[in-house]
Every structure is written in C-alpha cells, then in structure tokens.
Coordinates of C-alpha atoms and ligand atoms in Angstrom, one line a residue:
Chain A
M4 CA 0.0 0.0 0.0
S5 CA 1.4 3.4 -1.0
M6 CA 1.5 6.5 1.2
D7 CA -1.3 8.1 -0.8
E8 CA -3.6 5.2 -0.1
L9 CA -2.9 5.4 3.6
L10 CA -3.6 9.1 3.5
N11 CA -6.7 8.9 1.4
P12 CA -8.9 6.0 2.8
F13 CA -11.9 7.1 0.7
E14 CA -10.1 6.9 -2.5
S15 CA -8.6 3.5 -1.8
T16 CA -11.9 2.1 -0.5
G17 CA -13.6 3.4 -3.6
R18 CA -11.0 1.8 -5.8
F19 CA -11.4 -1.5 -3.8
I20 CA -15.1 -1.5 -4.3
L21 CA -14.8 -0.7 -8.0
K22 CA -12.3 -3.5 -8.4
T23 CA -14.5 -6.0 -6.5
V24 CA -17.6 -5.1 -8.5
D25 CA -15.6 -5.3 -11.7
E26 CA -14.3 -8.7 -10.7
L27 CA -17.7 -9.9 -9.7
G28 CA -18.9 -8.9 -13.1
S29 CA -16.2 -10.9 -14.9
L30 CA -16.8 -13.9 -12.6
T31 CA -20.5 -13.9 -13.5
I32 CA -19.8 -13.6 -17.2
Y33 CA -17.3 -16.4 -16.9
L34 CA -19.7 -18.7 -15.0
W35 CA -22.4 -18.0 -17.6
E36 CA -20.0 -18.8 -20.5
S37 CA -18.9 -22.0 -18.8
V38 CA -22.5 -23.1 -18.0
F39 CA -23.5 -22.2 -21.5
S40 CA -20.8 -24.3 -23.1
I41 CA -22.4 -27.4 -21.4
F42 CA -25.3 -26.9 -23.9
R43 CA -23.0 -26.1 -26.8
Y44 CA -21.2 -29.4 -26.6
S45 CA -21.9 -32.7 -24.8
I46 CA -20.5 -33.3 -21.4
N47 CA -17.1 -35.0 -21.2
F48 CA -17.9 -37.7 -18.7
G49 CA -14.3 -38.9 -18.4
N50 CA -13.1 -35.5 -17.2
L51 CA -16.2 -35.1 -15.0
I52 CA -15.6 -38.4 -13.2
D53 CA -11.9 -37.7 -12.7
Q54 CA -12.8 -34.4 -11.0
M55 CA -15.5 -36.0 -8.9
V56 CA -13.0 -38.6 -7.7
F57 CA -10.5 -35.8 -6.9
I58 CA -13.0 -33.7 -5.0
G59 CA -14.8 -36.6 -3.4
M60 CA -12.8 -39.8 -2.7
D61 CA -9.4 -38.1 -2.5
S62 CA -10.7 -35.6 0.0
F63 CA -12.3 -38.3 2.3
Y64 CA -9.7 -38.2 5.0
V65 CA -9.3 -34.4 5.2
I66 CA -13.1 -34.0 5.4
G67 CA -13.5 -36.9 7.8
L68 CA -10.9 -35.5 10.2
T69 CA -12.2 -32.0 10.0
G70 CA -15.7 -33.3 10.8
L71 CA -14.5 -35.5 13.6
F72 CA -12.6 -32.9 15.5
T73 CA -15.2 -30.2 15.0
G74 CA -17.9 -32.5 16.3
M75 CA -15.8 -33.5 19.3
V76 CA -14.9 -30.0 20.2
L77 CA -18.5 -28.8 19.7
S78 CA -19.7 -31.5 22.1
L79 CA -17.1 -30.4 24.8
Q80 CA -18.0 -26.7 24.4
A81 CA -21.7 -27.4 24.5
Y82 CA -21.2 -29.3 27.7
Y83 CA -19.4 -26.3 29.2
V84 CA -22.4 -24.1 28.5
T85 CA -25.3 -26.6 29.0
K86 CA -24.1 -27.9 32.3
I87 CA -24.4 -24.3 33.8
V88 CA -28.2 -24.4 33.3
G89 CA -28.5 -28.2 33.6
V90 CA -29.6 -29.0 30.1
T91 CA -26.7 -31.3 29.0
Y92 CA -29.3 -33.4 27.1
M93 CA -29.3 -30.5 24.5
I94 CA -25.7 -31.2 23.5
G95 CA -26.8 -33.6 20.8
P96 CA -29.1 -31.1 19.0
M97 CA -26.5 -28.4 19.4
V98 CA -23.8 -30.5 17.7
A99 CA -26.2 -31.8 15.0
L100 CA -27.7 -28.4 14.2
S101 CA -24.4 -26.6 14.1
M102 CA -22.9 -29.3 11.9
T103 CA -25.8 -29.6 9.4
R104 CA -26.8 -26.0 9.2
E105 CA -23.5 -24.2 9.4
L106 CA -20.2 -25.9 10.1
G107 CA -20.6 -29.0 7.8
P108 CA -21.1 -26.9 4.7
V109 CA -18.7 -24.1 5.6
L110 CA -15.8 -26.3 6.8
T111 CA -16.2 -28.7 3.9
A112 CA -16.1 -25.8 1.4
L113 CA -13.1 -24.2 3.1
M114 CA -11.2 -27.5 3.2
I115 CA -12.0 -28.3 -0.4
T116 CA -11.0 -24.8 -1.4
A117 CA -7.7 -25.3 0.2
R118 CA -7.2 -28.8 -1.2
C119 CA -8.9 -28.7 -4.6
G120 CA -9.5 -25.0 -5.4
S121 CA -5.8 -24.4 -5.0
S122 CA -4.9 -27.2 -7.3
M123 CA -7.5 -26.2 -9.9
A124 CA -6.0 -22.7 -10.0
S125 CA -2.4 -23.8 -10.1
E126 CA -3.1 -26.6 -12.7
I127 CA -4.9 -24.3 -15.1
G128 CA -2.5 -21.4 -14.3
T129 CA 0.5 -23.6 -15.2
M130 CA -1.3 -24.6 -18.4
K131 CA -1.9 -21.0 -19.1
V132 CA 1.7 -19.8 -18.7
T133 CA 3.1 -22.8 -20.6
E134 CA 0.7 -22.1 -23.5
Q135 CA -1.2 -25.3 -23.0
I136 CA -4.4 -23.3 -23.0
D137 CA -3.4 -21.7 -26.3
A138 CA -2.7 -25.2 -27.6
L139 CA -6.3 -26.3 -26.7
E140 CA -7.7 -23.2 -28.4
V141 CA -5.6 -23.8 -31.5
M142 CA -6.9 -27.4 -31.6
A143 CA -10.4 -26.0 -31.6
V144 CA -11.1 -27.3 -28.1
D145 CA -12.9 -24.7 -26.0
P146 CA -10.8 -24.5 -22.8
Y147 CA -13.7 -23.4 -20.7
Y148 CA -15.6 -26.5 -21.8
Y149 CA -12.7 -28.8 -21.4
L150 CA -11.3 -27.5 -18.1
S151 CA -14.0 -25.4 -16.3
V152 CA -17.1 -27.3 -16.9
P153 CA -16.0 -30.6 -15.4
R154 CA -14.5 -28.9 -12.4
I155 CA -17.5 -26.7 -11.7
L156 CA -20.0 -29.5 -12.2
A157 CA -17.9 -31.9 -10.1
A158 CA -17.7 -29.4 -7.2
T159 CA -21.4 -28.7 -7.4
I160 CA -22.2 -32.4 -7.2
M161 CA -19.6 -33.4 -4.7
L162 CA -19.8 -30.6 -2.2
P163 CA -23.2 -31.7 -0.8
V164 CA -22.0 -35.3 -0.7
M165 CA -18.9 -34.3 1.2
T166 CA -21.0 -32.0 3.5
I167 CA -23.2 -34.9 4.4
L168 CA -20.1 -36.9 5.2
C169 CA -18.6 -34.1 7.3
S170 CA -21.8 -33.6 9.3
L171 CA -22.3 -37.3 9.9
I172 CA -18.8 -37.8 11.1
G173 CA -19.1 -34.6 13.2
I174 CA -22.2 -35.8 14.9
T175 CA -20.5 -39.1 15.5
G176 CA -17.5 -37.3 17.0
G177 CA -19.8 -35.4 19.3
Y178 CA -21.4 -38.7 20.3
I179 CA -18.0 -40.2 21.2
V180 CA -17.2 -37.3 23.5
Y181 CA -20.7 -37.3 24.9
A182 CA -20.9 -41.0 25.6
Y183 CA -17.3 -41.9 26.4
F184 CA -15.4 -38.8 27.6
L185 CA -18.3 -37.0 29.4
G186 CA -19.9 -40.3 30.3
L187 CA -23.4 -39.2 29.6
N188 CA -26.3 -41.3 28.4
H189 CA -25.8 -42.0 24.7
I190 CA -29.4 -42.8 24.0
V191 CA -30.4 -39.3 25.1
Y192 CA -27.9 -37.8 22.6
I193 CA -29.5 -39.6 19.7
E194 CA -33.1 -39.2 20.9
K195 CA -32.8 -35.5 21.3
I196 CA -31.2 -35.1 17.8
Y197 CA -34.2 -36.9 16.3
Q198 CA -36.5 -34.7 18.3
Y199 CA -35.0 -31.3 17.4
I200 CA -33.5 -31.6 14.0
K201 CA -35.9 -30.9 11.0
V202 CA -35.5 -31.9 7.4
G203 CA -35.2 -28.2 6.6
D204 CA -32.0 -28.0 8.6
I205 CA -30.4 -30.6 6.5
Y206 CA -31.7 -29.2 3.2
S207 CA -30.6 -25.7 4.0
G208 CA -27.1 -27.0 4.7
L209 CA -27.0 -29.0 1.5
L210 CA -28.3 -26.0 -0.6
K211 CA -25.5 -24.0 0.9
A212 CA -23.0 -26.7 -0.1
V213 CA -24.2 -26.6 -3.7
F214 CA -23.6 -22.9 -3.9
F215 CA -20.2 -23.1 -2.2
G216 CA -19.2 -25.7 -4.7
I217 CA -20.1 -23.4 -7.6
I218 CA -18.4 -20.5 -5.9
L219 CA -15.1 -22.2 -5.1
A220 CA -14.8 -24.0 -8.5
T221 CA -15.8 -20.9 -10.5
I222 CA -13.4 -18.6 -8.7
S223 CA -10.5 -21.1 -8.7
T224 CA -10.7 -21.9 -12.4
F225 CA -11.3 -18.3 -13.2
K226 CA -8.1 -17.3 -11.4
G227 CA -6.3 -20.1 -13.2
F228 CA -7.3 -18.7 -16.6
A229 CA -6.4 -15.2 -15.4
T230 CA -2.8 -16.3 -14.5
T231 CA 0.1 -14.4 -16.0
G232 CA 3.7 -13.9 -15.1
G233 CA 5.3 -17.3 -15.1
S234 CA 5.8 -19.6 -12.1
K235 CA 5.6 -16.6 -9.7
G236 CA 2.3 -15.7 -11.3
V237 CA 1.0 -19.2 -10.7
G238 CA 1.7 -18.9 -7.0
R239 CA 0.2 -15.4 -6.8
F240 CA -3.0 -16.3 -8.6
T241 CA -3.4 -19.6 -6.7
T242 CA -3.2 -17.6 -3.4
Q243 CA -5.8 -15.2 -4.8
A244 CA -8.1 -18.1 -5.7
V245 CA -8.0 -19.6 -2.2
V246 CA -8.4 -16.3 -0.4
L247 CA -11.1 -15.0 -2.7
S248 CA -13.0 -18.3 -2.6
S249 CA -12.9 -18.5 1.2
V250 CA -14.1 -14.9 1.6
Y251 CA -16.9 -15.4 -0.8
I252 CA -17.9 -18.7 0.8
L253 CA -18.1 -17.0 4.3
F254 CA -20.0 -14.0 2.8
A255 CA -22.4 -16.3 0.9
D256 CA -22.9 -18.3 4.1
Y257 CA -24.0 -15.2 6.0
I258 CA -26.4 -14.3 3.2
F259 CA -27.9 -17.8 3.1
T260 CA -28.3 -18.1 6.8
S261 CA -30.0 -14.7 7.0
I262 CA -32.4 -15.8 4.2
F263 CA -33.2 -19.2 5.9
F264 CA -33.8 -17.6 9.2
K265 CA -36.7 -15.5 7.8
Chain B
M11 CA -4.8 -18.7 -49.0
I12 CA -3.8 -16.7 -45.9
I13 CA -3.5 -12.9 -46.2
L14 CA -2.6 -10.5 -43.5
E15 CA -3.8 -7.0 -44.4
R16 CA -2.6 -3.8 -42.7
L17 CA -2.3 -5.7 -39.4
T18 CA -1.6 -3.4 -36.5
K19 CA -1.2 -4.4 -32.8
S20 CA 0.1 -2.5 -29.8
F21 CA 1.0 -3.6 -26.3
N22 CA 1.2 -0.9 -23.7
G23 CA 1.3 1.8 -26.3
I24 CA 4.2 0.2 -28.3
K25 CA 3.3 -0.9 -31.8
V26 CA 4.5 -4.5 -32.2
L27 CA 2.9 -5.0 -35.6
N28 CA 2.5 -1.8 -37.7
N29 CA 0.6 -2.1 -41.0
L30 CA 1.9 -5.6 -41.7
N31 CA 0.9 -7.0 -45.1
I32 CA 1.8 -10.5 -46.4
K33 CA 0.3 -13.3 -48.4
F34 CA 1.3 -16.9 -47.7
G35 CA 1.5 -19.2 -50.8
E36 CA -0.4 -22.4 -50.7
Q37 CA 1.4 -25.6 -50.1
K38 CA 4.7 -23.7 -49.7
I39 CA 6.7 -23.1 -46.6
T40 CA 7.1 -19.4 -45.8
V41 CA 9.7 -18.6 -43.2
V42 CA 9.3 -15.3 -41.5
I43 CA 12.6 -14.2 -40.0
G44 CA 13.1 -11.3 -37.6
R45 CA 14.7 -10.3 -34.3
S46 CA 13.7 -11.8 -31.0
G47 CA 10.9 -9.7 -29.6
G48 CA 10.2 -8.4 -33.0
G49 CA 6.6 -9.6 -33.0
K50 CA 6.9 -12.9 -34.9
S51 CA 4.9 -14.9 -32.4
V52 CA 2.4 -12.1 -32.1
M53 CA 1.9 -12.3 -35.9
L54 CA 1.4 -16.1 -35.7
K55 CA -1.1 -15.8 -32.9
H56 CA -3.1 -13.4 -35.1
I57 CA -3.3 -15.9 -37.9
I58 CA -4.9 -18.5 -35.7
G59 CA -7.1 -16.0 -33.8
L60 CA -5.4 -16.3 -30.4
M61 CA -4.9 -12.5 -30.6
R62 CA -7.1 -9.9 -32.2
P63 CA -5.6 -7.0 -34.2
D64 CA -6.1 -3.4 -33.2
S65 CA -6.8 -2.8 -36.9
G66 CA -6.4 -4.7 -40.1
R67 CA -7.6 -8.1 -41.2
V68 CA -6.6 -11.7 -41.2
L69 CA -8.1 -13.5 -44.2
I70 CA -8.2 -17.3 -44.4
N71 CA -9.6 -18.4 -47.7
G72 CA -11.2 -15.0 -48.1
I73 CA -12.8 -15.0 -44.6
D74 CA -11.9 -12.4 -42.1
I75 CA -11.5 -14.6 -39.0
N76 CA -12.1 -11.7 -36.5
T77 CA -15.7 -11.4 -37.7
L78 CA -16.5 -15.0 -36.9
K79 CA -18.4 -16.4 -33.9
R80 CA -16.5 -18.8 -31.7
K81 CA -18.0 -21.9 -33.3
E82 CA -17.2 -20.7 -36.8
L83 CA -13.7 -19.8 -35.8
N84 CA -13.3 -23.3 -34.4
E85 CA -14.3 -24.7 -37.7
I86 CA -11.5 -22.7 -39.4
R87 CA -9.1 -23.8 -36.7
K88 CA -9.6 -27.4 -37.6
K89 CA -7.8 -26.7 -40.8
F90 CA -4.7 -25.7 -38.7
G91 CA -2.0 -27.4 -36.9
M92 CA 0.4 -25.4 -34.7
V93 CA 3.8 -26.3 -33.2
F94 CA 4.5 -24.1 -30.2
Q95 CA 7.9 -22.6 -29.4
D96 CA 8.1 -24.4 -26.0
G97 CA 6.1 -27.4 -27.2
A98 CA 3.0 -26.6 -25.1
L99 CA 2.6 -30.3 -24.7
F100 CA -0.1 -31.4 -22.2
D101 CA 2.2 -32.3 -19.3
S102 CA -0.3 -34.4 -17.4
I103 CA -0.7 -37.0 -20.2
N104 CA 1.9 -39.1 -22.0
I105 CA 3.3 -38.8 -25.5
F106 CA 0.8 -41.2 -27.0
E107 CA -2.2 -39.3 -25.5
N108 CA -0.7 -35.9 -26.5
I109 CA -0.6 -37.0 -30.2
A110 CA -3.9 -38.8 -29.9
F111 CA -5.6 -35.7 -28.3
P112 CA -6.8 -34.0 -31.5
V113 CA -7.9 -37.3 -32.9
R114 CA -10.0 -38.1 -29.9
Q115 CA -11.4 -34.5 -29.8
H116 CA -12.4 -34.2 -33.4
T117 CA -13.0 -37.7 -34.9
K118 CA -15.1 -40.6 -33.8
L119 CA -12.5 -43.2 -34.7
R120 CA -12.4 -46.4 -32.8
E121 CA -9.6 -47.0 -30.3
S122 CA -7.8 -49.4 -32.7
E123 CA -7.9 -46.8 -35.4
V124 CA -6.7 -44.1 -33.1
K125 CA -3.8 -46.4 -32.2
D126 CA -2.9 -47.1 -35.8
R127 CA -2.9 -43.4 -36.6
V128 CA -0.8 -42.4 -33.7
Y129 CA 1.7 -45.3 -34.2
S130 CA 2.1 -44.4 -37.8
M131 CA 2.7 -40.8 -36.9
L132 CA 5.2 -41.8 -34.2
G133 CA 7.1 -43.6 -36.9
D134 CA 7.0 -40.6 -39.2
V135 CA 8.5 -38.3 -36.6
G136 CA 11.0 -40.8 -35.3
L137 CA 9.5 -41.4 -31.9
S138 CA 8.6 -45.1 -32.1
G139 CA 8.9 -46.7 -28.7
Q140 CA 8.8 -43.4 -26.8
E141 CA 5.0 -43.2 -26.6
L142 CA 4.5 -44.1 -23.0
K143 CA 6.9 -41.4 -21.6
M144 CA 5.7 -38.2 -20.1
P145 CA 6.6 -34.9 -21.7
A146 CA 8.8 -34.0 -18.8
E147 CA 10.9 -37.2 -19.4
I148 CA 12.0 -36.4 -22.9
S149 CA 14.7 -34.2 -24.4
G150 CA 14.0 -30.8 -26.1
G151 CA 14.4 -32.3 -29.6
M152 CA 11.9 -35.1 -28.8
R153 CA 9.5 -32.5 -27.5
K154 CA 9.6 -30.7 -30.8
R155 CA 9.0 -33.9 -32.6
V156 CA 5.9 -34.6 -30.4
G157 CA 4.7 -31.1 -31.1
V158 CA 5.1 -31.7 -34.8
A159 CA 3.3 -35.0 -34.6
R160 CA 0.4 -33.5 -32.6
A161 CA 0.1 -30.7 -35.1
L162 CA 0.1 -33.0 -38.1
I163 CA -2.0 -35.9 -36.9
L164 CA -5.3 -34.6 -38.4
N165 CA -3.5 -33.8 -41.7
P166 CA -4.2 -30.1 -41.6
E167 CA -4.2 -27.7 -44.6
I168 CA -2.0 -25.2 -42.8
V169 CA 0.7 -25.7 -40.2
L170 CA 2.2 -22.9 -38.1
F171 CA 5.6 -23.4 -36.6
D172 CA 6.9 -21.1 -33.9
E173 CA 10.7 -21.3 -33.8
P174 CA 10.8 -25.1 -34.2
T175 CA 14.6 -25.2 -34.1
T176 CA 15.4 -22.5 -31.5
G177 CA 17.1 -23.7 -28.4
L178 CA 18.4 -27.0 -29.9
D179 CA 21.9 -28.0 -30.6
P180 CA 23.0 -27.6 -34.3
I181 CA 22.6 -31.3 -35.1
T182 CA 19.2 -31.7 -33.4
S183 CA 18.2 -28.5 -35.0
D184 CA 19.1 -29.8 -38.5
A185 CA 17.3 -33.0 -37.8
I186 CA 14.1 -31.1 -37.0
S187 CA 14.6 -29.0 -40.2
N188 CA 14.9 -32.2 -42.1
L189 CA 11.8 -33.6 -40.4
I190 CA 9.7 -30.6 -41.3
I191 CA 10.9 -30.8 -44.9
A192 CA 10.0 -34.6 -45.0
M193 CA 6.6 -34.0 -43.4
H194 CA 6.0 -31.2 -45.9
N195 CA 6.8 -33.4 -48.8
K196 CA 4.5 -36.1 -47.4
F197 CA 1.5 -34.0 -46.2
K198 CA 1.8 -31.0 -48.6
F199 CA 0.5 -28.4 -46.1
T200 CA 0.9 -24.7 -46.3
G201 CA 3.6 -24.0 -43.8
I202 CA 4.2 -20.8 -42.0
L203 CA 7.4 -21.0 -39.9
I204 CA 8.9 -18.2 -37.9
S205 CA 12.5 -18.3 -36.9
H206 CA 15.7 -16.3 -36.4
D207 CA 17.8 -19.3 -37.5
I208 CA 19.0 -18.2 -41.0
A209 CA 20.5 -21.6 -42.0
G210 CA 17.3 -23.4 -41.1
A211 CA 15.3 -20.7 -43.0
Y212 CA 17.3 -21.2 -46.2
K213 CA 16.9 -24.9 -45.9
M214 CA 13.2 -25.1 -45.2
G215 CA 11.8 -22.0 -46.8
N216 CA 10.3 -21.8 -50.3
I217 CA 9.8 -18.2 -49.5
I218 CA 11.5 -16.1 -46.9
A219 CA 10.0 -12.9 -45.4
M220 CA 11.7 -10.5 -43.1
L221 CA 9.7 -8.8 -40.3
Y222 CA 11.3 -5.6 -39.1
N223 CA 9.8 -2.6 -37.1
G224 CA 6.4 -4.2 -37.2
F225 CA 6.0 -4.9 -40.9
I226 CA 7.4 -7.1 -43.7
I227 CA 10.3 -5.3 -45.3
E228 CA 11.3 -8.0 -47.8
T229 CA 9.9 -11.2 -49.3
G230 CA 11.5 -13.6 -51.8
C231 CA 12.9 -17.0 -52.4
P232 CA 16.2 -17.7 -50.5
E233 CA 18.3 -16.6 -53.4
D234 CA 16.5 -13.2 -53.5
I235 CA 17.2 -12.8 -49.8
K236 CA 20.8 -13.6 -50.2
A237 CA 21.1 -11.1 -53.1
S238 CA 19.0 -8.5 -51.3
N239 CA 20.3 -4.9 -51.4
N240 CA 18.3 -3.9 -48.3
P241 CA 20.9 -3.1 -45.6
V242 CA 18.6 -4.3 -42.8
V243 CA 18.2 -7.7 -44.5
N244 CA 21.9 -7.9 -45.2
Q245 CA 22.8 -7.1 -41.6
F246 CA 20.3 -9.6 -40.2
V247 CA 21.4 -12.4 -42.5
A248 CA 25.0 -11.7 -41.8
G249 CA 24.4 -11.6 -38.1
S250 CA 26.4 -8.5 -37.8
M251 CA 26.5 -5.8 -35.1
N252 CA 27.2 -3.2 -37.7
G253 CA 24.4 -1.8 -39.8
P254 CA 21.1 0.1 -39.6
I255 CA 19.6 -2.3 -36.9
D256 CA 19.8 -0.7 -33.5
F257 CA 20.8 -3.5 -31.2
N258 CA 20.5 -1.3 -28.1
M259 CA 16.8 -1.8 -28.5
V260 CA 16.9 -5.5 -28.0
Ligands
ADP319 N1 0.4 -10.9 -24.4 C1 1.3 -9.9 -24.5 N2 1.1 -8.8 -23.6 C2 2.0 -7.8 -23.7 N3 3.1 -7.8 -24.5 C3 3.3 -8.8 -25.4 C4 2.4 -9.9 -25.4 N4 2.8 -10.8 -26.3 C5 3.9 -10.2 -26.8 N5 4.2 -9.0 -26.3 C6 5.3 -8.2 -26.6 O1 5.3 -8.1 -28.0 C7 6.7 -8.1 -28.5 C8 6.9 -9.1 -29.5 O2 6.8 -10.4 -28.9 P1 6.9 -11.8 -29.7 O3 6.0 -11.7 -30.9 O4 6.8 -12.9 -28.7 O5 8.4 -11.7 -30.3 P2 9.2 -12.8 -31.1 O6 9.4 -12.2 -32.5 O7 10.5 -13.1 -30.4 O8 8.3 -14.0 -31.2 C9 7.6 -8.2 -27.2 O9 8.1 -7.0 -26.9 C10 6.6 -8.7 -26.2 O10 7.0 -8.3 -24.9
MG320 MG1 8.4 -15.9 -30.3

C-alpha cells in the first residue's frame, strides 16, 4: 500500500469497491460462459468423473478428520455451557444443528477450497503460462468447456455429498465425546437429535453446499485462466483463488443463513 | 490462402505490428525471420485467432476470422496445426495421449484406429517406442517432434511453426529441419514458420520474409534474400552488429 492510499482512505476504499464489482462482473460472465458451453457441446464424462473422484474420494480423510474434531470440540464446548443451566441433554441437537446448518457446509467448502481449489487454479494457471491453454484453443477445443465445466460440475455435485459426510462424522465425533469422555447417556444424545432436527435444517445446509461448490470452482478456475507472469504468477493467482473463494464462501454463508432464518 | 492485411497491434502503447501486409503461398513453406521480440509470435497468434488485431484483417480463404463467432472460428481452426515454441505439450498425459488428443477430440475413430494413426505418426517423426513417456521425461528435440506429430495428426491444410529449431543444438536443429521438410513433402501443407535461424530458414523455406519494425520489409525465395540490397536484411542475414539495426533496443 502506498502512502497516498494510507492518507486517502476514501479513494482506496472506492478503488477497492470498483475492483470488487468489476471482478464480480467478470466472474458472473465467466460462469455464464462455462455453463452455456455445457449446452453447446456434450459433457465429457471422463473428465467429470476424474474431477469428482479428486474432489470426493481423495478428500475423504481431510473432510473426515475435519468433521470428527469439529464435532468433538462442539460437544465439549456445548457441555461447558449446558451444564451451567443443567440441560446437557441438549448437547446432541446443538452439535447436530451446528454441523448440518453451518459448520458442515462451511468447513467442507473451506477444506475443499484449500485442497482442490488451489490445485484447480495452479493446474490451469500452469497450463496458461506454458501455452497449453493456447494449444487447446488452436486445436479448436474450448478450454472453458474442457477445463472449467467438469470442475464446476464436479464441485457442485460433490460438495453436498462431502458435506453430508462431514456432518455425519461430526455428529459421531460429538457422540464419542458425549458418551465416552463425558460419560453421559448415549441414547439421550440420539433421541434429542431426532426430536429437534428438522429436514429443513439438512436441506438448508445442502443447498449452501451446492452454492459453495459453484463459488469455489468458479473462482478457482477463473483465477487459473487469469494467470500471467510465469511460475511466480501461478503462485500469486493460486493464493488469490484460495483467499477469494474463502471470503466469498463466508460471505455467501451469511447471506444464506439470514435468508433461511426468515 | 492466408492474407494479413494492414495488421496493427500494440501492447502498452508500443506498436509491435505496424501495418503488416503479407500473403502466404499455398502448399509452400514461408519462413518469417526477424529479431527476438520483433513480433513474430504475435503475428502467428493473429493468424490463428489467439490474438485480435487493433486494426487490419486476417483473411483465411477469403474469410476475415475476426468477424467469426467462436464456433465458426473453431471450424476454421480445424484446418490448422500449430507447433509451439516451447512445445505446449499437455504435461499431465503421456506422449501417445498428446498425439492422440486432436484425434479423440475431433474424430469418432475407434480406439484401434486411433492407435494405428498415432503409431504411424510416431514412426514418421522418429519417436517409435517413446509413446509411454511423459513430456517431462524427454529431451528438447523429442518434445519438438511430439509437437510436430500432434500438429500434423489430423492432416491439416495449414501448419504454423513457432521457432521449431530454436534452443536446440545444431545437429538436433538440423534433424528437426529435415523432419519438417520430410513432413511437408509427405503431407503438402501450407507452412508458416517463424525463426531467427538463418541456416534453417534457407533450408526449409520456399519463401522467406523478413519482419522488421512491425512490418514485412522484404519477401522472396532464399536466393532473392541472399542477393538483397536492403541493408537491414543484409545485416540480419550476416548476423552482424554493424548496420542500420539498432541492437541497443533488444
Ligand atoms: N500478451 C502480451 N502482452 C504484452 N506484450 C506482449 C504480449 N505478447 C507479446 N508481447 C510483446 O510483443 C513483443 C513481440 O513479442 P513476440 O511476438 O513474442 O516476439 P518474437 O518475435 O520473439 O516471437 C515483445 O516486446 C513482447 O513483450
Ligand atoms: Mg516468439
């Protein structure tokens, strides 16, 4: 940041807003072009399956561990609060609702951004700076169709699946702490979850996951295609992809939650 | 027939191409020579629509490609093959798959037919037995051969070569020149080759054109170029520091 920007916060804020709006515009056009190209050509199932495996199967352990520890810590924290007012039977619903509505989708999306978004951006970015994208174009293969569509589709399909997994393992982690570490009645944990959790809680989480998938894959592939400046550029744009995806996911999460609460 | 008409392109206010005019003869190899950074690659990218001119036209069989929709442009691009300067091989798939890629994308051939085609091409470019290696595992000369094979596999009408012999030792470089000549004799494509390698240019080119200051300053067969009385051409061909070309600009 230059001295001028420090001295003139309005100007730099204005510039930041303009840049953000401009970028949002380009992202929307890019997403539109990518989605549109699905209808222009047929879907390349080979590429789609590869990406689904990469986002799904290969992320199993990361997502599993994330869910497990989050559920366990939620259970402990919930105990700390509920025991004050003597309602420890509410630990189950607290863990389950937090996981399905909020933490499952958000943490899954953030972990997949770190793991797969970064590699989408760096893979496409490397292809860009080594002219492999140009080579695709020259061979009359639409690079958006060939590279973006399978990634965006795969993320859109796999994010809800991985979110279910994350939430389930999280609830199980909470159960382990509840039943074994805290020594509370494990039947109560499950009973109360059934009593308090509604189908809508699960759906709202999965709907979020769908959108987070679109967001992270769109931004990450977009940043890949935007890469310039050799290997240093690949690093820079990959970082941008991860940071921007994460911020947009958290922002979108707030928007969704505020809509669902109404 | 490929015609570039009054092509102009600037980057950051600097005119890289400035009113460039040239016609490329059918089924001939035209070698465009010029200094590094002189805009040769930029010119090539205009021919295949990877870059759009600020003004001027790129006519392919009479069609201005910059007026086309994406799908129409892709139809035109199917007539082309291109060999990139650094290969631009797909580094996540092996040599076989690199060469098979255009075939898989644009034909509905059965796997056995794809194999036949690729193996025959591997033989043509002297890469038999190397097909399972990854691009990172082969030498620079072999990468160029793969690039040539990938560009020629669909038997295109027009083939663009971006400095196919640059960065190779003299012997490998000569081998690639011979390969291009052999492939040209076999497939009879219209070749546009850019280079700053004079020996290779004389050897491969039916026509040689010199790009200088953003436009073509001289065109002719190799003999015409050798006999040119343009001091810029003479200096470039002689590879001399002395002459009208300002090498401080490099
Ligand atoms: N995409 C681009 N953006 C900005 N400048 C470019 C771009 N492509 C080429 N240039 C500039 O155009 C000039 C000519 O480049 P190029 O055509 O690659 O030279 P060469 O004749 O060695 O192939 C160089 O000064 C280069 O920096
Ligand atoms: Mg070049």
